[in-house]
Tab-separated table of C-alpha atoms in Angstrom:
chain	number	residue	atom	x	y	z
A	288	MET	CA	-175.671	-50.913	-114.251
A	289	ASP	CA	-174.745	-53.402	-117.237
A	290	ALA	CA	-176.339	-56.505	-117.328
A	291	CYS	CA	-173.522	-58.547	-116.046
A	292	SER	CA	-173.216	-56.059	-113.036
A	293	PHE	CA	-176.957	-56.657	-112.421
A	294	ARG	CA	-177.006	-60.531	-112.412
A	295	SER	CA	-173.901	-60.828	-110.374
A	296	LEU	CA	-175.992	-59.580	-107.411
A	297	ILE	CA	-178.171	-62.577	-107.436
A	298	ARG	CA	-177.566	-64.709	-104.507
A	299	PHE	CA	-177.688	-68.610	-104.464
A	300	SER	CA	-180.136	-69.719	-101.684
A	301	PHE	CA	-178.089	-72.505	-100.579
A	302	GLY	CA	-175.444	-70.418	-99.169
A	303	LEU	CA	-173.191	-68.784	-101.859
A	304	ALA	CA	-173.259	-65.006	-102.910
A	305	TRP	CA	-172.134	-63.853	-106.088
A	306	ALA	CA	-169.638	-60.975	-106.887
A	307	SER	CA	-168.547	-59.379	-110.289
A	308	SER	CA	-165.202	-59.752	-108.397
A	309	ALA	CA	-165.619	-63.352	-108.050
A	310	ALA	CA	-165.060	-63.281	-104.229
A	311	ALA	CA	-167.385	-66.134	-102.981
A	312	VAL	CA	-168.834	-66.541	-99.630
A	313	THR	CA	-168.315	-70.045	-98.131
A	314	SER	CA	-171.255	-72.509	-98.967
A	315	GLN	CA	-172.924	-73.511	-96.071
A	316	SER	CA	-173.813	-77.347	-97.121
A	317	VAL	CA	-175.850	-79.189	-94.662
A	318	PRO	CA	-176.434	-83.065	-94.118
A	319	LEU	CA	-179.688	-84.119	-95.564
A	320	SER	CA	-179.576	-87.696	-94.515
A	321	ALA	CA	-180.144	-88.923	-91.296
A	322	PRO	CA	-177.832	-91.196	-89.459
A	323	LEU	CA	-178.114	-94.802	-90.821
A	324	PRO	CA	-177.981	-97.932	-88.573
A	325	GLY	CA	-175.207	-100.311	-89.491
A	326	ILE	CA	-171.256	-99.832	-89.527
A	327	PRO	CA	-170.708	-98.820	-92.453
A	328	ALA	CA	-173.867	-97.496	-93.756
A	329	SER	CA	-173.876	-95.226	-96.715
A	330	VAL	CA	-176.861	-93.493	-98.912
A	331	THR	CA	-176.338	-95.444	-101.942
A	332	SER	CA	-178.860	-93.468	-104.228
A	333	PHE	CA	-181.444	-90.307	-103.941
A	334	TRP	CA	-184.542	-88.747	-106.390
A	335	THR	CA	-186.400	-85.550	-106.564
A	336	GLY	CA	-190.062	-85.312	-107.976
A	337	PRO	CA	-192.321	-83.162	-109.433
A	338	GLY	CA	-194.054	-80.733	-107.113
A	339	THR	CA	-191.964	-81.075	-104.208
A	340	THR	CA	-189.006	-79.894	-102.699
A	341	ASP	CA	-188.109	-82.788	-100.704
A	342	VAL	CA	-185.593	-85.488	-101.304
A	343	PHE	CA	-185.757	-89.289	-101.366
A	344	TYR	CA	-182.824	-91.092	-100.592
A	345	ARG	CA	-181.910	-94.881	-100.338
A	346	GLY	CA	-179.796	-96.179	-97.580
A	347	ASP	CA	-178.254	-99.765	-97.338
A	348	GLU	CA	-178.196	-100.709	-93.550
A	349	SER	CA	-178.061	-103.486	-90.676
A	350	LEU	CA	-181.205	-103.812	-88.428
A	351	ASP	CA	-180.828	-106.567	-85.899
A	352	GLY	CA	-178.088	-108.219	-87.882
A	353	ASN	CA	-180.277	-108.308	-91.175
A	354	GLU	CA	-179.640	-106.135	-93.587
A	355	SER	CA	-182.355	-104.127	-95.413
A	356	THR	CA	-182.786	-101.453	-97.725
A	357	VAL	CA	-184.676	-98.353	-96.802
A	358	VAL	CA	-185.960	-95.291	-98.780
A	359	TYR	CA	-186.193	-92.171	-96.763
A	360	ARG	CA	-187.823	-88.649	-97.396
A	361	ALA	CA	-185.824	-85.566	-96.202
A	362	THR	CA	-186.562	-82.189	-96.227
A	363	ALA	CA	-184.442	-80.092	-98.575
A	364	ASP	CA	-183.266	-77.544	-95.738
A	365	GLY	CA	-182.219	-80.365	-93.811
A	366	SER	CA	-184.834	-80.253	-90.884
A	367	GLY	CA	-186.076	-83.497	-90.905
A	368	SER	CA	-186.070	-87.515	-92.414
A	369	SER	CA	-188.643	-90.136	-92.253
A	370	THR	CA	-189.241	-93.657	-93.798
A	371	VAL	CA	-191.177	-94.048	-97.014
A	372	ALA	CA	-190.311	-97.611	-97.789
A	373	ALA	CA	-188.512	-100.583	-96.144
A	374	ARG	CA	-187.922	-104.017	-98.019
A	375	PRO	CA	-186.055	-107.218	-96.695
A	376	GLU	CA	-182.728	-108.417	-97.865
A	377	TRP	CA	-183.951	-111.341	-99.863
A	378	TYR	CA	-185.139	-108.834	-102.727
A	379	GLU	CA	-182.747	-107.667	-105.400
A	380	TYR	CA	-183.000	-104.225	-106.247
A	381	SER	CA	-182.919	-102.891	-109.866
A	382	ASP	CA	-182.579	-99.529	-108.292
A	383	VAL	CA	-185.616	-98.310	-110.123
A	384	ILE	CA	-187.636	-95.610	-108.489
A	385	ALA	CA	-190.185	-92.855	-109.710
A	386	ILE	CA	-191.531	-90.319	-107.284
A	387	ALA	CA	-195.189	-89.040	-108.310
A	388	GLN	CA	-196.518	-85.225	-108.595
A	389	GLY	CA	-196.101	-83.653	-105.224
A	390	GLY	CA	-194.105	-86.794	-103.651
A	391	ASP	CA	-197.593	-88.240	-102.409
A	392	HIS	CA	-196.665	-91.767	-103.928
A	393	VAL	CA	-193.399	-93.354	-104.657
A	394	VAL	CA	-193.278	-96.187	-107.358
A	395	GLU	CA	-190.945	-98.734	-106.991
A	396	GLN	CA	-189.741	-101.950	-108.853
A	397	THR	CA	-188.458	-105.129	-107.184
A	398	VAL	CA	-187.338	-108.278	-108.205
A	399	GLU	CA	-186.643	-111.720	-106.564
A	400	TYR	CA	-184.494	-114.248	-108.096
A	401	LEU	CA	-186.575	-117.599	-107.560
A	402	ASP	CA	-183.329	-119.626	-108.986
A	403	GLU	CA	-180.899	-119.178	-111.607
A	404	TYR	CA	-183.504	-118.562	-114.427
A	405	TRP	CA	-186.558	-117.669	-112.904
A	406	TYR	CA	-187.751	-114.136	-111.536
A	407	GLU	CA	-190.439	-112.194	-109.567
A	408	LEU	CA	-191.060	-108.520	-110.644
A	409	THR	CA	-193.117	-106.362	-108.529
A	410	LEU	CA	-194.268	-103.015	-109.475
A	411	SER	CA	-195.538	-101.258	-106.279
A	412	ALA	CA	-196.574	-97.922	-104.988
A	413	TRP	CA	-195.725	-96.938	-101.638
A	414	GLU	CA	-197.923	-93.836	-99.956
A	415	THR	CA	-195.419	-91.746	-98.174
A	416	GLU	CA	-197.172	-90.535	-95.394
A	417	SER	CA	-198.264	-93.654	-94.121
A	418	ALA	CA	-195.215	-95.694	-95.424
A	419	THR	CA	-197.603	-98.402	-96.941
A	420	SER	CA	-197.843	-100.066	-100.186
A	421	VAL	CA	-200.101	-101.809	-102.779
A	422	VAL	CA	-198.924	-103.949	-105.464
A	423	LEU	CA	-199.795	-102.700	-108.833
A	424	TRP	CA	-198.570	-105.491	-110.878
A	425	SER	CA	-196.253	-108.717	-110.364
A	426	ALA	CA	-195.418	-111.605	-112.479
A	427	PHE	CA	-192.731	-114.032	-112.710
A	428	GLY	CA	-191.003	-116.090	-115.652
A	429	GLU	CA	-187.599	-116.411	-117.352
A	430	TYR	CA	-187.683	-113.288	-118.878
A	431	VAL	CA	-189.505	-111.034	-116.303
A	432	ASP	CA	-186.522	-109.596	-114.902
A	433	HIS	CA	-187.317	-105.856	-115.548
A	434	THR	CA	-190.147	-103.344	-117.250
A	435	GLU	CA	-189.807	-99.979	-118.135
A	436	PHE	CA	-192.455	-97.655	-116.311
A	437	ARG	CA	-193.877	-94.123	-116.219
A	438	ILE	CA	-195.785	-91.908	-113.615
A	439	SER	CA	-198.362	-89.631	-115.366
A	440	PRO	CA	-197.362	-86.165	-114.954
A	441	ASP	CA	-200.451	-85.805	-112.530
A	442	GLY	CA	-199.519	-88.518	-110.541
A	443	THR	CA	-202.418	-90.581	-110.688
A	444	GLN	CA	-201.422	-93.351	-113.347
A	445	VAL	CA	-199.067	-95.590	-114.014
A	446	VAL	CA	-198.148	-96.821	-117.529
A	447	PHE	CA	-195.658	-99.709	-117.676
A	448	ILE	CA	-194.482	-102.387	-120.317
A	449	VAL	CA	-194.479	-106.187	-119.733
A	450	PRO	CA	-191.696	-107.816	-121.360
A	451	ALA	CA	-192.130	-110.568	-123.765
A	452	GLU	CA	-191.700	-114.302	-122.735
A	453	GLY	CA	-190.084	-115.090	-125.925
A	454	PHE	CA	-188.185	-113.527	-128.966
A	455	PHE	CA	-191.112	-113.466	-131.341
A	456	GLU	CA	-193.519	-113.142	-128.241
A	457	PRO	CA	-195.056	-109.478	-128.005
A	458	SER	CA	-194.401	-107.213	-125.149
A	459	THR	CA	-197.492	-105.351	-123.966
A	460	LEU	CA	-198.529	-101.633	-122.487
A	461	TYR	CA	-200.583	-101.788	-119.402
A	462	GLY	CA	-202.037	-98.950	-117.427
A	463	VAL	CA	-203.177	-98.693	-113.755
A	464	PRO	CA	-204.205	-95.879	-111.088
A	465	ILE	CA	-201.224	-95.410	-108.909
A	466	ASP	CA	-203.762	-96.257	-105.694
A	467	ARG	CA	-204.694	-99.479	-107.345
A	468	SER	CA	-208.349	-98.114	-107.326
A	469	SER	CA	-209.323	-100.116	-110.610
A	470	PRO	CA	-208.089	-103.074	-112.303
A	471	VAL	CA	-204.767	-103.055	-114.732
A	472	LYS	CA	-206.076	-102.115	-118.426
A	473	LEU	CA	-204.124	-103.700	-121.296
A	474	LEU	CA	-203.362	-100.532	-123.708
A	475	ASP	CA	-201.576	-102.430	-126.908
A	476	THR	CA	-199.653	-105.239	-127.640
A	477	TRP	CA	-196.373	-105.565	-129.883
A	478	VAL	CA	-194.953	-102.443	-127.856
A	479	SER	CA	-191.141	-101.561	-127.760
A	480	SER	CA	-189.681	-100.370	-124.945
A	481	ILE	CA	-189.787	-96.910	-125.677
A	482	PHE	CA	-192.722	-94.808	-124.630
A	483	VAL	CA	-193.753	-91.587	-123.036
A	484	ILE	CA	-196.955	-89.997	-121.347
A	485	THR	CA	-198.110	-86.799	-122.615
A	486	PRO	CA	-198.190	-83.773	-120.617
A	487	ASP	CA	-201.804	-84.072	-119.990
A	488	SER	CA	-201.376	-87.172	-118.553
A	489	LEU	CA	-204.266	-88.684	-121.127
A	490	ARG	CA	-202.152	-90.560	-123.418
A	491	ALA	CA	-198.882	-92.591	-124.124
A	492	VAL	CA	-196.993	-92.737	-127.106
A	493	TYR	CA	-195.008	-95.505	-128.278
A	494	SER	CA	-193.099	-97.442	-130.816
A	495	THR	CA	-194.365	-101.079	-131.851
A	496	SER	CA	-192.599	-103.493	-133.772
A	497	TYR	CA	-193.135	-106.657	-135.569
A	498	ALA	CA	-196.761	-106.922	-136.208
A	499	GLN	CA	-196.851	-103.191	-137.333
A	500	TYR	CA	-193.818	-101.116	-137.401
A	501	GLY	CA	-194.682	-97.660	-136.499
A	502	LEU	CA	-195.276	-94.649	-134.094
A	503	ARG	CA	-198.706	-94.892	-132.100
A	504	SER	CA	-200.435	-93.215	-129.262
A	505	VAL	CA	-203.345	-94.450	-127.069
A	506	ALA	CA	-205.687	-93.091	-124.382
A	507	ALA	CA	-203.751	-94.145	-120.757
A	508	ASP	CA	-207.503	-95.040	-119.558
A	509	ASP	CA	-208.071	-97.351	-122.701
A	510	SER	CA	-211.261	-95.232	-123.717
A	511	GLN	CA	-210.241	-95.098	-127.130
A	512	PRO	CA	-208.537	-97.450	-129.282
A	513	PRO	CA	-204.877	-96.776	-130.450
A	514	LEU	CA	-204.074	-93.910	-133.012
A	515	THR	CA	-201.250	-94.424	-135.833
A	516	LEU	CA	-198.936	-91.429	-136.084
A	517	ALA	CA	-196.485	-92.631	-138.293
A	518	VAL	CA	-195.691	-96.015	-140.305
A	519	LEU	CA	-192.139	-97.276	-140.152
A	520	GLY	CA	-190.003	-99.986	-141.853
A	521	SER	CA	-188.997	-102.800	-140.145
A	522	SER	CA	-185.356	-101.728	-139.976
A	523	ASP	CA	-186.556	-98.150	-138.536
A	524	PHE	CA	-185.678	-98.447	-134.965
A	525	VAL	CA	-187.252	-95.506	-132.879
A	526	ARG	CA	-184.429	-94.528	-130.240
A	527	GLU	CA	-186.103	-91.678	-128.632
A	528	ILE	CA	-189.629	-90.012	-128.292
A	529	GLN	CA	-190.226	-86.611	-126.564
A	530	ILE	CA	-193.656	-84.480	-126.639
A	531	THR	CA	-193.978	-80.694	-126.617
A	532	PRO	CA	-194.899	-78.982	-123.710
A	533	ASP	CA	-198.335	-78.349	-125.223
A	534	GLY	CA	-198.993	-81.846	-126.113
A	535	SER	CA	-199.368	-80.681	-129.781
A	536	ARG	CA	-196.530	-82.781	-131.303
A	537	ALA	CA	-194.204	-86.073	-130.889
A	538	LEU	CA	-190.532	-85.786	-131.909
A	539	TYR	CA	-188.646	-89.013	-132.417
A	540	ARG	CA	-185.250	-90.252	-133.507
A	541	VAL	CA	-185.725	-92.836	-135.779
A	542	GLY	CA	-183.018	-94.413	-138.075
A	543	ASP	CA	-180.442	-91.135	-138.695
A	544	GLY	CA	-182.730	-88.548	-138.276
A	545	LEU	CA	-185.310	-86.386	-136.112
A	546	PHE	CA	-188.852	-86.156	-136.939
A	547	SER	CA	-191.638	-84.369	-135.958
A	548	VAL	CA	-195.514	-85.153	-136.130
A	549	PRO	CA	-198.841	-83.897	-134.732
A	550	LEU	CA	-200.414	-86.038	-131.874
A	551	ASP	CA	-203.656	-85.818	-133.618
A	552	ALA	CA	-202.011	-87.301	-136.636
A	553	SER	CA	-203.817	-84.570	-138.694
A	554	ALA	CA	-200.217	-84.490	-140.848
A	555	PRO	CA	-197.574	-86.795	-141.941
A	556	PRO	CA	-194.043	-86.394	-140.126
A	557	VAL	CA	-191.473	-83.923	-141.300
A	558	GLU	CA	-187.693	-84.480	-140.903
A	559	LEU	CA	-186.167	-81.590	-139.063
A	560	ASN	CA	-182.142	-82.330	-138.971
A	561	GLY	CA	-180.527	-80.851	-142.023
A	562	PRO	CA	-178.856	-83.113	-144.647
A	563	LEU	CA	-176.661	-85.637	-143.061
A	564	VAL	CA	-173.164	-86.564	-144.447
A	565	SER	CA	-172.680	-90.303	-145.333
A	566	GLY	CA	-172.524	-92.025	-141.952
A	567	GLY	CA	-173.923	-88.838	-140.005
A	568	LEU	CA	-176.848	-89.335	-137.428
A	569	VAL	CA	-179.004	-87.311	-135.096
A	570	ASN	CA	-177.435	-88.658	-131.521
A	571	ALA	CA	-179.674	-86.792	-129.219
A	572	PHE	CA	-182.370	-83.781	-128.921
A	573	GLN	CA	-184.176	-81.965	-126.624
A	574	ILE	CA	-187.480	-79.735	-126.865
A	575	SER	CA	-187.356	-76.181	-125.703
A	576	PRO	CA	-189.390	-75.261	-122.516
A	577	ASP	CA	-192.048	-72.951	-125.221
A	578	GLY	CA	-192.193	-75.927	-127.375
A	579	THR	CA	-191.491	-73.930	-130.625
A	580	ARG	CA	-187.937	-75.319	-131.132
A	581	ALA	CA	-185.661	-78.450	-131.013
A	582	VAL	CA	-182.072	-78.797	-129.796
A	583	TYR	CA	-180.277	-81.687	-131.691
A	584	LEU	CA	-176.543	-83.098	-131.758
A	585	ALA	CA	-175.608	-84.574	-134.828
A	586	ASP	CA	-172.373	-85.424	-137.046
A	587	GLN	CA	-174.488	-83.444	-139.898
A	588	ALA	CA	-171.622	-81.580	-141.665
A	589	VAL	CA	-168.660	-83.899	-140.842
A	590	ASN	CA	-168.824	-87.476	-140.302
A	591	GLU	CA	-168.118	-88.160	-136.373
A	592	ARG	CA	-167.785	-84.433	-135.497
A	593	PHE	CA	-170.830	-83.912	-133.362
A	594	GLU	CA	-172.118	-80.243	-133.100
A	595	LEU	CA	-175.463	-78.623	-131.688
A	596	PHE	CA	-178.012	-77.381	-134.090
A	597	GLU	CA	-181.353	-75.516	-133.216
A	598	VAL	CA	-184.512	-76.059	-135.286
A	599	PRO	CA	-188.218	-75.153	-135.278
A	600	VAL	CA	-190.271	-78.042	-134.195
A	601	ASP	CA	-192.425	-77.832	-137.008
A	602	GLY	CA	-189.441	-77.774	-139.770
A	603	ARG	CA	-190.626	-74.821	-141.145
A	604	SER	CA	-186.903	-73.242	-141.319
A	605	ARG	CA	-183.601	-74.781	-141.754
A	606	ALA	CA	-181.386	-75.783	-138.500
A	607	ARG	CA	-178.579	-73.103	-137.484
A	608	ARG	CA	-175.504	-74.470	-135.594
A	609	LEU	CA	-175.164	-73.572	-131.950
A	610	ASN	CA	-171.654	-74.390	-130.628
A	611	GLY	CA	-168.377	-72.294	-131.542
A	612	PRO	CA	-165.741	-73.748	-133.876
A	613	LEU	CA	-164.192	-76.866	-132.902
A	614	VAL	CA	-160.608	-77.967	-132.696
A	615	ALA	CA	-159.508	-80.926	-134.831
A	616	ALA	CA	-161.492	-84.417	-133.474
A	617	GLY	CA	-163.214	-82.167	-130.877
A	618	ASP	CA	-167.135	-82.690	-130.308
A	619	VAL	CA	-170.040	-82.035	-128.473
A	620	GLN	CA	-171.163	-84.051	-125.738
A	621	SER	CA	-174.325	-85.745	-125.730
A	622	ASP	CA	-175.780	-84.313	-122.274
A	623	PHE	CA	-176.674	-80.824	-123.345
A	624	ARG	CA	-179.530	-79.134	-121.689
A	625	ILE	CA	-181.512	-76.318	-122.438
A	626	SER	CA	-182.484	-73.882	-119.770
A	627	GLY	CA	-186.022	-73.441	-118.101
A	628	ASP	CA	-186.584	-69.788	-119.505
A	629	GLY	CA	-185.528	-71.006	-123.161
A	630	GLU	CA	-182.661	-68.599	-123.364
A	631	HIS	CA	-179.832	-70.518	-123.331
A	632	VAL	CA	-178.240	-74.087	-124.147
A	633	GLY	CA	-175.398	-75.384	-121.876
A	634	TYR	CA	-173.216	-77.766	-123.367
A	635	ARG	CA	-169.782	-79.967	-122.560
A	636	ALA	CA	-167.385	-80.053	-125.520
A	637	ASP	CA	-163.429	-80.468	-125.916
A	638	GLN	CA	-163.879	-77.197	-128.434
A	639	SER	CA	-160.586	-75.135	-127.387
A	640	ALA	CA	-158.141	-78.636	-126.638
A	641	ASP	CA	-158.822	-82.093	-127.704
A	642	GLU	CA	-160.129	-84.214	-124.912
A	643	VAL	CA	-160.057	-81.429	-122.405
A	644	PHE	CA	-164.055	-81.261	-121.937
A	645	GLU	CA	-165.248	-77.755	-120.924
A	646	LEU	CA	-168.665	-76.255	-120.148
A	647	TYR	CA	-169.947	-73.588	-122.633
A	648	SER	CA	-173.293	-71.760	-123.022
A	649	ALA	CA	-175.098	-70.331	-126.269
A	650	ASP	CA	-177.979	-68.406	-126.725
A	651	LEU	CA	-180.866	-69.421	-128.441
A	652	ALA	CA	-183.055	-67.611	-130.721
A	653	ARG	CA	-185.894	-65.913	-129.207
A	654	THR	CA	-188.425	-66.865	-132.125
A	655	PRO	CA	-187.901	-69.450	-134.704
A	656	ARG	CA	-185.826	-67.756	-137.607
A	657	VAL	CA	-187.040	-68.430	-141.232
A	658	ARG	CA	-184.651	-68.395	-144.073
A	659	ALA	CA	-185.585	-68.474	-147.601
A	660	PRO	CA	-183.946	-71.445	-149.761
A	661	GLY	CA	-180.469	-70.542	-150.876
A	662	GLY	CA	-180.395	-67.669	-148.256
A	663	THR	CA	-177.544	-66.716	-145.991
A	664	ALA	CA	-176.949	-68.202	-142.459
A	665	SER	CA	-178.957	-66.912	-139.411
A	666	SER	CA	-176.274	-64.783	-137.134
A	667	ALA	CA	-174.348	-66.846	-135.130
A	668	PRO	CA	-175.709	-67.145	-131.154
A	669	ARG	CA	-173.586	-65.645	-128.620
A	670	ARG	CA	-171.674	-68.153	-126.572
A	671	ARG	CA	-169.310	-68.327	-123.669
A	672	LYS	CA	-166.969	-70.621	-121.529
A	673	LEU	CA	-168.566	-70.817	-117.979
A	674	ASN	CA	-165.918	-72.823	-115.906
A	675	ALA	CA	-163.097	-71.597	-114.293
A	676	PRO	CA	-159.518	-72.670	-115.529
A	677	LEU	CA	-158.906	-76.190	-114.936
A	678	VAL	CA	-155.806	-77.603	-113.526
A	679	ALA	CA	-153.609	-80.283	-115.789
A	680	GLY	CA	-155.459	-83.358	-116.410
A	681	SER	CA	-158.910	-82.178	-115.473
A	682	ASP	CA	-162.450	-82.033	-116.972
A	683	VAL	CA	-166.126	-80.750	-116.262
A	684	LEU	CA	-167.722	-83.915	-116.335
A	685	SER	CA	-171.457	-83.231	-115.426
A	686	PHE	CA	-173.688	-80.078	-114.832
A	687	LEU	CA	-177.001	-78.932	-114.294
A	688	ILE	CA	-179.024	-75.702	-115.290
A	689	SER	CA	-181.323	-74.068	-112.278
A	690	PRO	CA	-185.499	-74.355	-113.272
A	691	ASP	CA	-185.327	-70.518	-113.661
A	692	GLY	CA	-182.700	-70.839	-116.126
A	693	THR	CA	-180.074	-68.287	-114.445
A	694	ARG	CA	-177.404	-70.681	-112.968
A	695	VAL	CA	-175.421	-73.769	-113.621
A	696	VAL	CA	-173.875	-76.094	-111.284
A	697	TYR	CA	-170.948	-78.538	-112.595
A	698	ARG	CA	-169.046	-81.467	-111.082
A	699	ALA	CA	-165.232	-80.863	-111.786
A	700	ASP	CA	-161.685	-81.885	-110.503
A	701	GLY	CA	-160.896	-78.365	-111.046
A	702	LEU	CA	-158.865	-77.463	-108.172
A	703	GLN	CA	-156.845	-80.566	-107.631
A	704	PHE	CA	-156.584	-83.578	-110.095
A	705	ARG	CA	-159.435	-86.378	-109.321
A	706	ARG	CA	-160.421	-84.491	-106.195
A	707	PHE	CA	-164.389	-83.896	-107.527
A	708	GLU	CA	-166.430	-81.008	-106.401
A	709	LEU	CA	-169.528	-78.940	-107.391
A	710	PHE	CA	-168.839	-75.294	-108.752
A	711	GLY	CA	-171.563	-72.616	-109.304
A	712	VAL	CA	-171.660	-69.868	-112.156
A	713	LEU	CA	-174.270	-67.644	-113.770
A	714	ILE	CA	-175.361	-69.193	-117.290
A	715	ASP	CA	-174.582	-65.885	-118.821
A	716	GLY	CA	-170.907	-66.183	-118.137
A	717	CYS	CA	-170.740	-62.686	-115.788
A	718	ALA	CA	-169.254	-64.029	-112.904
A	719	THR	CA	-166.448	-66.518	-112.158
A	720	ALA	CA	-167.373	-69.984	-111.598
A	721	VAL	CA	-166.361	-70.852	-107.745
A	722	PRO	CA	-166.728	-74.207	-105.601
A	723	ILE	CA	-169.944	-74.646	-103.652
A	724	SER	CA	-169.837	-78.068	-102.120
A	725	GLY	CA	-167.636	-76.960	-99.112
A	726	THR	CA	-164.605	-78.545	-97.441
A	727	LEU	CA	-164.386	-82.224	-98.083
A	728	VAL	CA	-162.316	-84.725	-96.102
A	729	LEU	CA	-158.742	-86.121	-97.153
A	730	ASN	CA	-159.518	-88.061	-100.022
A	731	GLY	CA	-163.234	-87.166	-100.190
A	732	ASP	CA	-165.262	-86.396	-103.314
A	733	VAL	CA	-168.682	-85.564	-104.357
A	734	GLN	CA	-170.178	-88.038	-106.085
A	735	PRO	CA	-171.804	-88.167	-109.841
A	736	GLU	CA	-175.358	-87.497	-108.554
A	737	PHE	CA	-176.519	-84.071	-107.699
A	738	VAL	CA	-179.814	-82.686	-108.434
A	739	PHE	CA	-181.468	-79.142	-107.967
A	740	SER	CA	-184.797	-78.808	-106.020
A	741	PRO	CA	-187.987	-78.216	-108.107
A	742	ASP	CA	-187.979	-74.546	-106.879
A	743	GLY	CA	-184.176	-73.981	-107.776
A	744	LYS	CA	-183.189	-72.826	-104.107
A	745	HIS	CA	-181.152	-76.088	-103.103
A	746	VAL	CA	-178.744	-78.433	-104.472
A	747	ALA	CA	-178.889	-82.167	-102.891
A	748	TYR	CA	-175.502	-83.934	-103.709
A	749	ARG	CA	-174.210	-87.317	-102.395
A	750	ALA	CA	-170.547	-87.302	-100.735
A	751	ASP	CA	-167.993	-88.793	-98.457
A	752	ALA	CA	-167.370	-85.473	-96.910
A	753	LEU	CA	-167.130	-85.949	-93.269
A	754	GLU	CA	-165.476	-89.436	-93.344
A	755	ASN	CA	-163.854	-91.150	-96.362
A	756	GLU	CA	-165.843	-93.791	-98.303
A	757	VAL	CA	-169.106	-93.318	-95.702
A	758	PHE	CA	-171.658	-91.432	-98.477
A	759	GLU	CA	-174.187	-89.086	-96.982
A	760	LEU	CA	-176.412	-86.848	-98.707
A	761	PHE	CA	-175.954	-83.017	-98.281
A	762	GLY	CA	-177.582	-79.917	-99.684
């Protein structure tokens, strides 16, 4: 039995069987959201979190004639739903919610408009079992209408930025336990809005401005002073930061390039991307699950022609191109994803026809490839198109890769123009893609939001599948 025949025996646990003949068993989508009070009442957004297979969702509904917004928690198999948080109508929502490890807490940002210019911003943590909350931080002012916050990977800390009250005032970085068991602690000042928490939950890594432009890290509990990782110029704007899974290096986009620096500041930063043409820049990047490689998107060879490249995170060898040859004016899109097993990268591109966006995968190198200066390029990776043939005018709009890296779910109007559905396919292209979102009511669509559960056994999505314009949660 060849590799494709063997892999075609894999079964999607959400009701779809794969066969090398491409015959599909009808998907068995089930409603996850409970009926909501009010007419009409719809699921407006939903989230998943680390360490739990449950799905959290928000519904706008009417209770006793007064509108409220409620957050619910539902099991991924549709067997039950419970209330997590409820807010009255006078709160304006920025729709920012984060789920802590294990789903024990939900952190929510709310905004109340006091008048035309003044806001009250509150950061709260809800204990999901009891549906009770504590206020982590609250403030009001002219500019206090949002904050950036992160929950530590272990679910114990919340790190957030308090925005500046004026243009030349400092933004500040704070940390607080998610259960508010100790006071909020000031971590650093003159912080930009770009920051991350390390995988071990011990440090925050962030960019600074005005007083000292650079990249820093600080202990999340304020037990150690900030550590400077890189000194930057006043025109060097940090656009993104990511940390390798082992916590050894920070990768960041600054200016036009992609750089890497040890988190212990034991060595200076190195530039990872290849030489850029005039006007070229690195537009996005991701780190492989094993932390050895980065995949980045750049118009490296031709200005405004964006392609995918792979490079070791320590910069010890040059980058190689991953995508196939592009048609004139073709580009790889910025929503590429590395599979959980580190074997493949999935990407959307108008690779075969301009402005027709399809789904592809390419193999990643198993180990970093070293090439001597002036040597020949590494062998090209294997690539394949994943989506089924599209009807005229249609595109693949978005996609996700299962946590184990073997399957891809994508959203497209592949069968009927402007009727958006979900399709499933193996990432190695060993079987033809088939629809998995079930039958839709006339004019019904699957909405842009869909997620895999952390164990990869379920896909949750929002759709008006049963009644047009009434959106429910399915899986």
